[in-house]
CSV table of C-alpha atoms and ligand atoms in Angstrom, one decimal:
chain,number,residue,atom,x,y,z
N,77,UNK,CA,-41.8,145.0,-72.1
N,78,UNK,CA,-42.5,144.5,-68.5
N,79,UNK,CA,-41.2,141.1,-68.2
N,80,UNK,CA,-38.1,142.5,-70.2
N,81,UNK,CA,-37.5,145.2,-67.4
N,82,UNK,CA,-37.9,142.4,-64.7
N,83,UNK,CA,-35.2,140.2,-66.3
N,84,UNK,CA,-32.9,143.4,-66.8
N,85,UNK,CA,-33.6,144.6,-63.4
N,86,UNK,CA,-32.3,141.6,-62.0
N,87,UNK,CA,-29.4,141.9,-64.4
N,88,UNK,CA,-28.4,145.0,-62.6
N,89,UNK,CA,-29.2,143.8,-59.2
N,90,UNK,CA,-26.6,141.1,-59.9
N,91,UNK,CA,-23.9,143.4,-61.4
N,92,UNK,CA,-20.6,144.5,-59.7
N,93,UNK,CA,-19.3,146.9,-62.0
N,94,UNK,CA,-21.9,149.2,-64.4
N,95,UNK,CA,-20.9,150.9,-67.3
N,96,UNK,CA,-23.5,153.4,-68.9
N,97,UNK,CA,-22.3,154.6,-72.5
N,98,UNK,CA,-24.4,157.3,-73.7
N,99,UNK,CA,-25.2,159.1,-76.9
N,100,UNK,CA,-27.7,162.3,-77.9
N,101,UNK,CA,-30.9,160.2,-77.5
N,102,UNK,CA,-30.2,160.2,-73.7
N,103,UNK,CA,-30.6,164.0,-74.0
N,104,UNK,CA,-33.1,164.5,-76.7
N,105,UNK,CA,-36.0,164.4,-73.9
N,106,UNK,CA,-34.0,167.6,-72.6
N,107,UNK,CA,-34.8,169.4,-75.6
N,108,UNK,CA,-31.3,168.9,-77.1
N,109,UNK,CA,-31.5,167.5,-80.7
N,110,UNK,CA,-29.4,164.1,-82.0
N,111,UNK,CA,-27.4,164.5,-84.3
N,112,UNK,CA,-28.8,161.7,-86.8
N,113,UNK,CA,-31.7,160.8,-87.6
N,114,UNK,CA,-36.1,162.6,-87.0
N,115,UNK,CA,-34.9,166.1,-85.9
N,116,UNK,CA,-30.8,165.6,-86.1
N,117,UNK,CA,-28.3,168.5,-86.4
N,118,UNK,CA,-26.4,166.7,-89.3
N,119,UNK,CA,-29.9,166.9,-91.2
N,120,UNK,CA,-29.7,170.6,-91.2
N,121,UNK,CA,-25.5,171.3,-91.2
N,122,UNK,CA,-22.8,169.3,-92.9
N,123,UNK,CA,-20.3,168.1,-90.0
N,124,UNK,CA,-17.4,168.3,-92.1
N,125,UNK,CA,-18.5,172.1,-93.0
N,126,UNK,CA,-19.2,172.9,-89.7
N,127,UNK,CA,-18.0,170.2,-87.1
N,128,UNK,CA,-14.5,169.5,-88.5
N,129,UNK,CA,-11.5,171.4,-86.6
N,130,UNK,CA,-10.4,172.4,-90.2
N,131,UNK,CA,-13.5,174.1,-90.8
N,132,UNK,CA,-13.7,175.5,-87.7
N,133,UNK,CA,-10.0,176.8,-88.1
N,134,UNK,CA,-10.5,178.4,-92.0
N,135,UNK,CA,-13.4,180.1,-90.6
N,136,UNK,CA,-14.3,180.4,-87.0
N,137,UNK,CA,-17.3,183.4,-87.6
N,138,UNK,CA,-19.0,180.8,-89.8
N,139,UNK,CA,-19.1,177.9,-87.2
N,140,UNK,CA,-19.7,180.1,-83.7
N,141,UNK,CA,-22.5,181.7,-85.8
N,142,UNK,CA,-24.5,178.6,-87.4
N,143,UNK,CA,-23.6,175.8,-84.9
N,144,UNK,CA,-21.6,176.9,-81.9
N,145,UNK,CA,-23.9,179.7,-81.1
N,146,UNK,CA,-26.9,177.4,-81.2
N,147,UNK,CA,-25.5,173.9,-79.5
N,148,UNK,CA,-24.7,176.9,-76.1
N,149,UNK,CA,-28.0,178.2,-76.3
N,150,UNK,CA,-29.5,175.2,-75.9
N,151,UNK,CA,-27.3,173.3,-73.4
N,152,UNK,CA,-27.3,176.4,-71.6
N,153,UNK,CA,-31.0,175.9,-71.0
N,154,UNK,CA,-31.6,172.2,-70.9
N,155,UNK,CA,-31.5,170.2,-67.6
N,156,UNK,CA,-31.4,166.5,-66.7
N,157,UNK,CA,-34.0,164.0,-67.5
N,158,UNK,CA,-35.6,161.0,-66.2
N,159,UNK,CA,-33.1,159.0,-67.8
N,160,UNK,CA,-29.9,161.0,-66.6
N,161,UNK,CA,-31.7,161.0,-62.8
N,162,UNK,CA,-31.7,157.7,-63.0
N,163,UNK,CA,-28.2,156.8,-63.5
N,164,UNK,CA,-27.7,159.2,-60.8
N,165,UNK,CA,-30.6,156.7,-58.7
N,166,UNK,CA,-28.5,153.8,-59.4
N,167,UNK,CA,-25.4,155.7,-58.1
N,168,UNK,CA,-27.2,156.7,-55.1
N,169,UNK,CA,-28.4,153.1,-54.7
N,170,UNK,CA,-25.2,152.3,-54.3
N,171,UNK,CA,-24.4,150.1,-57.2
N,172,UNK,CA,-20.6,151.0,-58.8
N,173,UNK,CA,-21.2,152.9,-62.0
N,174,UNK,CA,-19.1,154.8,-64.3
N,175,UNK,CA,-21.0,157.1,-67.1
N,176,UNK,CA,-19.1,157.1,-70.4
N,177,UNK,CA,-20.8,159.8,-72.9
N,178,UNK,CA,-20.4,161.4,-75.7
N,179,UNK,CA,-22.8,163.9,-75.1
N,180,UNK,CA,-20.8,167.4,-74.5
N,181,UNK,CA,-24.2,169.1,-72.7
N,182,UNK,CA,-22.7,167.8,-68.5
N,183,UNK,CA,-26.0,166.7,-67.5
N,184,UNK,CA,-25.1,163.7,-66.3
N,185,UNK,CA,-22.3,165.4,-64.1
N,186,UNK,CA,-26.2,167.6,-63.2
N,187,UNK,CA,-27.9,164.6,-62.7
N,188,UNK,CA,-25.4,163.7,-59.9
N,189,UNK,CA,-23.5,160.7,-61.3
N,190,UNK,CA,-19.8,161.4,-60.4
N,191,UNK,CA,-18.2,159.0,-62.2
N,192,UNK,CA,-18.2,160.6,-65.4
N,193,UNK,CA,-16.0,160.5,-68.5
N,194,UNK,CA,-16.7,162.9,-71.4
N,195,UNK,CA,-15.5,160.6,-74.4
N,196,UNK,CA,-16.1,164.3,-76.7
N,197,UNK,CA,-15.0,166.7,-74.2
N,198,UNK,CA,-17.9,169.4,-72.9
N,199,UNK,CA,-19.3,172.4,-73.7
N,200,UNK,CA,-18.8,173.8,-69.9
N,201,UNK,CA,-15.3,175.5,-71.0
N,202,UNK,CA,-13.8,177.2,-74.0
N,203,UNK,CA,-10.4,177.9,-74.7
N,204,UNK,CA,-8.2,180.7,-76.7
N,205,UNK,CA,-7.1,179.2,-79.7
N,206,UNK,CA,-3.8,181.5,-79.6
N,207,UNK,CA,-2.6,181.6,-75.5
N,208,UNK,CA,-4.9,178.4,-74.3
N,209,UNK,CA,-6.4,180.3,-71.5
N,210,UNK,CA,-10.1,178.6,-70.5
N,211,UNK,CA,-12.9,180.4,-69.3
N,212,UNK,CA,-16.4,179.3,-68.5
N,213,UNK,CA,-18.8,178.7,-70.8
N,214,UNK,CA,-21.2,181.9,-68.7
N,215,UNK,CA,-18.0,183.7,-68.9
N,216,UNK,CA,-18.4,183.5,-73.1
N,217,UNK,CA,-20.2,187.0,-74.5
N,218,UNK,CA,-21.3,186.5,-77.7
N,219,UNK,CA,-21.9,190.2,-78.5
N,220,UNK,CA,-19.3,189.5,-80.9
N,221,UNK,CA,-18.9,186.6,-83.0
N,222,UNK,CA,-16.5,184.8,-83.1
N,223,UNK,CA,-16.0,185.7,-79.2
N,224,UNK,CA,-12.2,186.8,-78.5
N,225,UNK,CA,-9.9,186.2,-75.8
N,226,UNK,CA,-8.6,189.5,-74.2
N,227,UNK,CA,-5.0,188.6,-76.3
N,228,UNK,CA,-7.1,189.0,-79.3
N,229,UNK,CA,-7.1,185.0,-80.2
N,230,UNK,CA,-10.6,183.2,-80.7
N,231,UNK,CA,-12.4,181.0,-78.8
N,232,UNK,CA,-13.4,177.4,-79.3
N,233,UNK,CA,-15.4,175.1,-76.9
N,234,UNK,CA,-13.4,172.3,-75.0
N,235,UNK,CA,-15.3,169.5,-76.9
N,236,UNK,CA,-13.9,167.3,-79.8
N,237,UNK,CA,-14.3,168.1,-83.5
N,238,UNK,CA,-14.4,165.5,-85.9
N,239,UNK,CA,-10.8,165.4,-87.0
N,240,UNK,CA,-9.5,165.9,-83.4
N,241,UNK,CA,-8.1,162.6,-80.9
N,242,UNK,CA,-10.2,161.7,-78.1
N,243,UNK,CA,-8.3,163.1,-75.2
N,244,UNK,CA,-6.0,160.7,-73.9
N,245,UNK,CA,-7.3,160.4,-70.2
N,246,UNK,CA,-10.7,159.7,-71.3
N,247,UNK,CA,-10.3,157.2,-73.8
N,248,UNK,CA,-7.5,155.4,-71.2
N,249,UNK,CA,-10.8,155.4,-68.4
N,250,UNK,CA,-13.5,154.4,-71.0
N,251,UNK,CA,-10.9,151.5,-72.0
N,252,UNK,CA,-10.2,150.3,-68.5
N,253,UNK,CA,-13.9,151.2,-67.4
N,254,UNK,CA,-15.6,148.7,-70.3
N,255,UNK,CA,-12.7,146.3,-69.7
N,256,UNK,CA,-13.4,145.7,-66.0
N,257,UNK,CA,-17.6,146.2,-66.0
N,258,UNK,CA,-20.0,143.1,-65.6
N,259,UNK,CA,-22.9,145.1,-67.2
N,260,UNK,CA,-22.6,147.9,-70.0
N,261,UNK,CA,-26.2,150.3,-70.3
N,262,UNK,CA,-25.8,151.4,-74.0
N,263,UNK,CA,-28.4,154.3,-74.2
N,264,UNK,CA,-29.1,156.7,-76.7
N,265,UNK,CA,-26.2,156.2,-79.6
N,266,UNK,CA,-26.8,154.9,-82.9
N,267,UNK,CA,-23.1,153.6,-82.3
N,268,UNK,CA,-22.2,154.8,-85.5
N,269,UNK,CA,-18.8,157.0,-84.8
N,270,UNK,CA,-15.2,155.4,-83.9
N,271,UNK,CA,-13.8,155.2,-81.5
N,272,UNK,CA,-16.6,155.8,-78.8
N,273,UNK,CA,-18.3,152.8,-80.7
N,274,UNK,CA,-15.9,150.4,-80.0
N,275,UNK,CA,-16.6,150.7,-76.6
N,276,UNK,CA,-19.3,148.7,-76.3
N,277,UNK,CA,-17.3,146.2,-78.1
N,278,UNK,CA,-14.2,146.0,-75.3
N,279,UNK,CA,-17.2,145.7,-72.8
N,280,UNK,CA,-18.4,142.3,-74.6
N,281,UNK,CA,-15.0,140.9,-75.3
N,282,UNK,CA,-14.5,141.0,-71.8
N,283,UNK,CA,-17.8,138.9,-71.0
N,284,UNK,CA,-20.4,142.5,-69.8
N,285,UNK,CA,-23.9,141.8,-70.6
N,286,UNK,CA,-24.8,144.3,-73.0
N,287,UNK,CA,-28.3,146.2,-72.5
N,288,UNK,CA,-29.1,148.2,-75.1
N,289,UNK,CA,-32.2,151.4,-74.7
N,290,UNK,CA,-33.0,152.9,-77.9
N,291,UNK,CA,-36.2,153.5,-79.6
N,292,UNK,CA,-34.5,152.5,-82.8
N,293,UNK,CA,-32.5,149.0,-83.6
N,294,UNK,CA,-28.2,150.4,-84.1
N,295,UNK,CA,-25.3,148.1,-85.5
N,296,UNK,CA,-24.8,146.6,-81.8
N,297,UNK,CA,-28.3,145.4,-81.2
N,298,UNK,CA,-28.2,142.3,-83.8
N,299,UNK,CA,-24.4,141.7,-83.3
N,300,UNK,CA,-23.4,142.2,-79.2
N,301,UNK,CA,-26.9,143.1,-77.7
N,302,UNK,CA,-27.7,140.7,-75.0
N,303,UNK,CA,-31.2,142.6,-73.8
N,304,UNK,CA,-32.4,145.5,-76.2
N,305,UNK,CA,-34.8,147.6,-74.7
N,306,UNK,CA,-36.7,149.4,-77.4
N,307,UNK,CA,-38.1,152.6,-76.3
N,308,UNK,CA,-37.4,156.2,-75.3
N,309,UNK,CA,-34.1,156.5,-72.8
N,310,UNK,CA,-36.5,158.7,-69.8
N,311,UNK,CA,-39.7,156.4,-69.5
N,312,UNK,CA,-37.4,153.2,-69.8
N,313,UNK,CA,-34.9,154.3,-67.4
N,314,UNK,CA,-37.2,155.5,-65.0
N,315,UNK,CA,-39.1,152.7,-64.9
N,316,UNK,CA,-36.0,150.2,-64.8
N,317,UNK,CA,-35.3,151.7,-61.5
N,318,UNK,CA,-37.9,152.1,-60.0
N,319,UNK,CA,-38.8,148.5,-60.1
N,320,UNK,CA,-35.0,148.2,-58.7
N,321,UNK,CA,-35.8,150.5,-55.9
N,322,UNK,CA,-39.1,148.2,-55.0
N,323,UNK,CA,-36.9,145.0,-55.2
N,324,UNK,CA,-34.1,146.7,-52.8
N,325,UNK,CA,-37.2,147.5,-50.4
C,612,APR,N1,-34.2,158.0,-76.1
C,612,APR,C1,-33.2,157.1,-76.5
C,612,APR,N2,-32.6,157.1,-77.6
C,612,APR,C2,-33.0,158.0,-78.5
C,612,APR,C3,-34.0,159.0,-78.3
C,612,APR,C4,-34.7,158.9,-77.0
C,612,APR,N3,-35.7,159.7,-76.7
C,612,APR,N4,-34.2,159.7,-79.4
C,612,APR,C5,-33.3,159.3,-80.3
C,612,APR,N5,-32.6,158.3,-79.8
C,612,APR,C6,-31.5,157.5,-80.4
C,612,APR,C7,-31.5,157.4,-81.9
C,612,APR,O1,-32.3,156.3,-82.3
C,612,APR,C8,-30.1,157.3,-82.3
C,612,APR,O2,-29.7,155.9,-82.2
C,612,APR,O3,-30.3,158.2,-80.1
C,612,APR,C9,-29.3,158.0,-81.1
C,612,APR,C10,-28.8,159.3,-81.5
C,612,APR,O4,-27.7,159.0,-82.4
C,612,APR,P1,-26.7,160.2,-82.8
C,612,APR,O5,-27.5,161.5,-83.1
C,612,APR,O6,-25.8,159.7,-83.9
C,612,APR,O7,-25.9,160.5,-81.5
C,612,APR,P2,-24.6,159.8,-81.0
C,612,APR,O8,-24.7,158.3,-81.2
C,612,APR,O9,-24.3,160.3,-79.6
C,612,APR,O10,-23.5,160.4,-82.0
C,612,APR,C11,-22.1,160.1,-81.7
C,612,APR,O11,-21.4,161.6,-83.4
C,612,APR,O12,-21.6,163.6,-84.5
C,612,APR,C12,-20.9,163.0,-83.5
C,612,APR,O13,-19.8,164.0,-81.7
C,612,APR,C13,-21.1,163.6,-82.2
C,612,APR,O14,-21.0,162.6,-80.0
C,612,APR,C14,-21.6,162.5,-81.3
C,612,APR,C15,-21.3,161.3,-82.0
């Protein structure tokens, strides 16, 4: 692996523009769960019963009580990893990098990385179903479930249910973002859910190298993978940086 991380390392040394795309696995060492696979939501809740804005819509109590409830508890309490602080290094380092993610949990916006699109929307704000108005997610009390806007109407977190379009300003930056990058870091996503995984894709066509961090092999890494780094997204990220840090000394 070490000789891997060299040759990557140089990789991003070289690059102009980065792209990371990011899925759950780059939170899972944050202590929030995937949602596929050892330990993933959708192995304990049907999406489409409690995930899909028609479910969510024919009965609200039901989803704030067994997902919503749970996915705020634990965002509220998680914080950025090695991984996510290493994006943020890279930033810092001053190598031009735009985060794509489909995580809804900010911790990359935490992390420090400013160039952030949420692909899924975020967990940070919710919004009254009936007159729109958003408040912050610490602004939420869940003494009573669902919680209610003071016109009475219920409210639903700024993220995207399946069923729902990806809003239009983040899918137009992911486009032009994986369009115009040298290098795309794919980390964390089993690159399984349109349209976030065509991303990647857009990235290739227009001639990125594609490194791929993920303990487990995904549709990309056969197919558009040019360097797949097999292993968990904090130790490898860390250590990808740090031996770019040494070479930049
Ligand atoms: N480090 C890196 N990757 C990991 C780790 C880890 N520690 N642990 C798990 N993974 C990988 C898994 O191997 C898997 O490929 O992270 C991926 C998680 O896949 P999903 O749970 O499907 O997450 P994601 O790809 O982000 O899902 C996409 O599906 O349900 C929707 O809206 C939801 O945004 C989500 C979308």
């Amino acid at each position: 692996m070490d000789n891997l991380i060299k040759q990557v390392s140089k990789e991003i040394l070289r690059a102009n523009k980065i792209v990371a795309m990011t899925g759950a696995g780059i939170s899972v060492e944050s202590g929030i769960p995937p949602f596929r696979g050892k330990g993933g939501l959708w192995e304990k809740f049907d999406p489409m019963e409690y995930a899909h804005i028609q479910a969510f819509i024919s009965n609200p109590e039901k989803v704030w009580h067994v997902l919503l409830r749970e996915m705020k508890a634990i965002i509220e309490s998680s914080y950025p990893n090695a991984a996510h602080d290493g994006l943020a290094r890279l930033e810092k380092l001053g190598k031009f990098i735009t985060v794509i993610t489909q995580n809804v949990d900010g911790l990359h916006q935490q992390a420090g990385n400013t160039d952030v699109v949420e692909f899924h929307g975020n967990f940070a704000t919710y919004s009254c179903m009936d007159c729109h108005s958003e408040r912050a997610s610490n602004e939420i009390d869940l003494k009573e479930i669902p919680p209610r806007c003071p016109c009475g109407g219920i409210y639903r977190p700024d993220c995207v249910f399946f069923g729902e379009t990806i809003p239009e300003d983040a899918m137009w930056r992911s486009q032009k973002a994986a369009s115009e990058c040298d290098l795309m870091l794919v980390i964390g996503t089993s690159a399984l859910v349109q349209p976030a995984s065509h991303i990647p894709l857009i990235a290739k066509r227009a001639g990125a190298i594609i490194i791929e961090i993920n303990p487990e092999p995904t549709p990309l890494t056969e197919t558009i993978t040019d360097y797949s780094l097999m292993g968990k997204a904090a130790p490898t990220v860390k250590n990808l940086i740090n031996v770019i840090e040494d070479a930049l000394k």
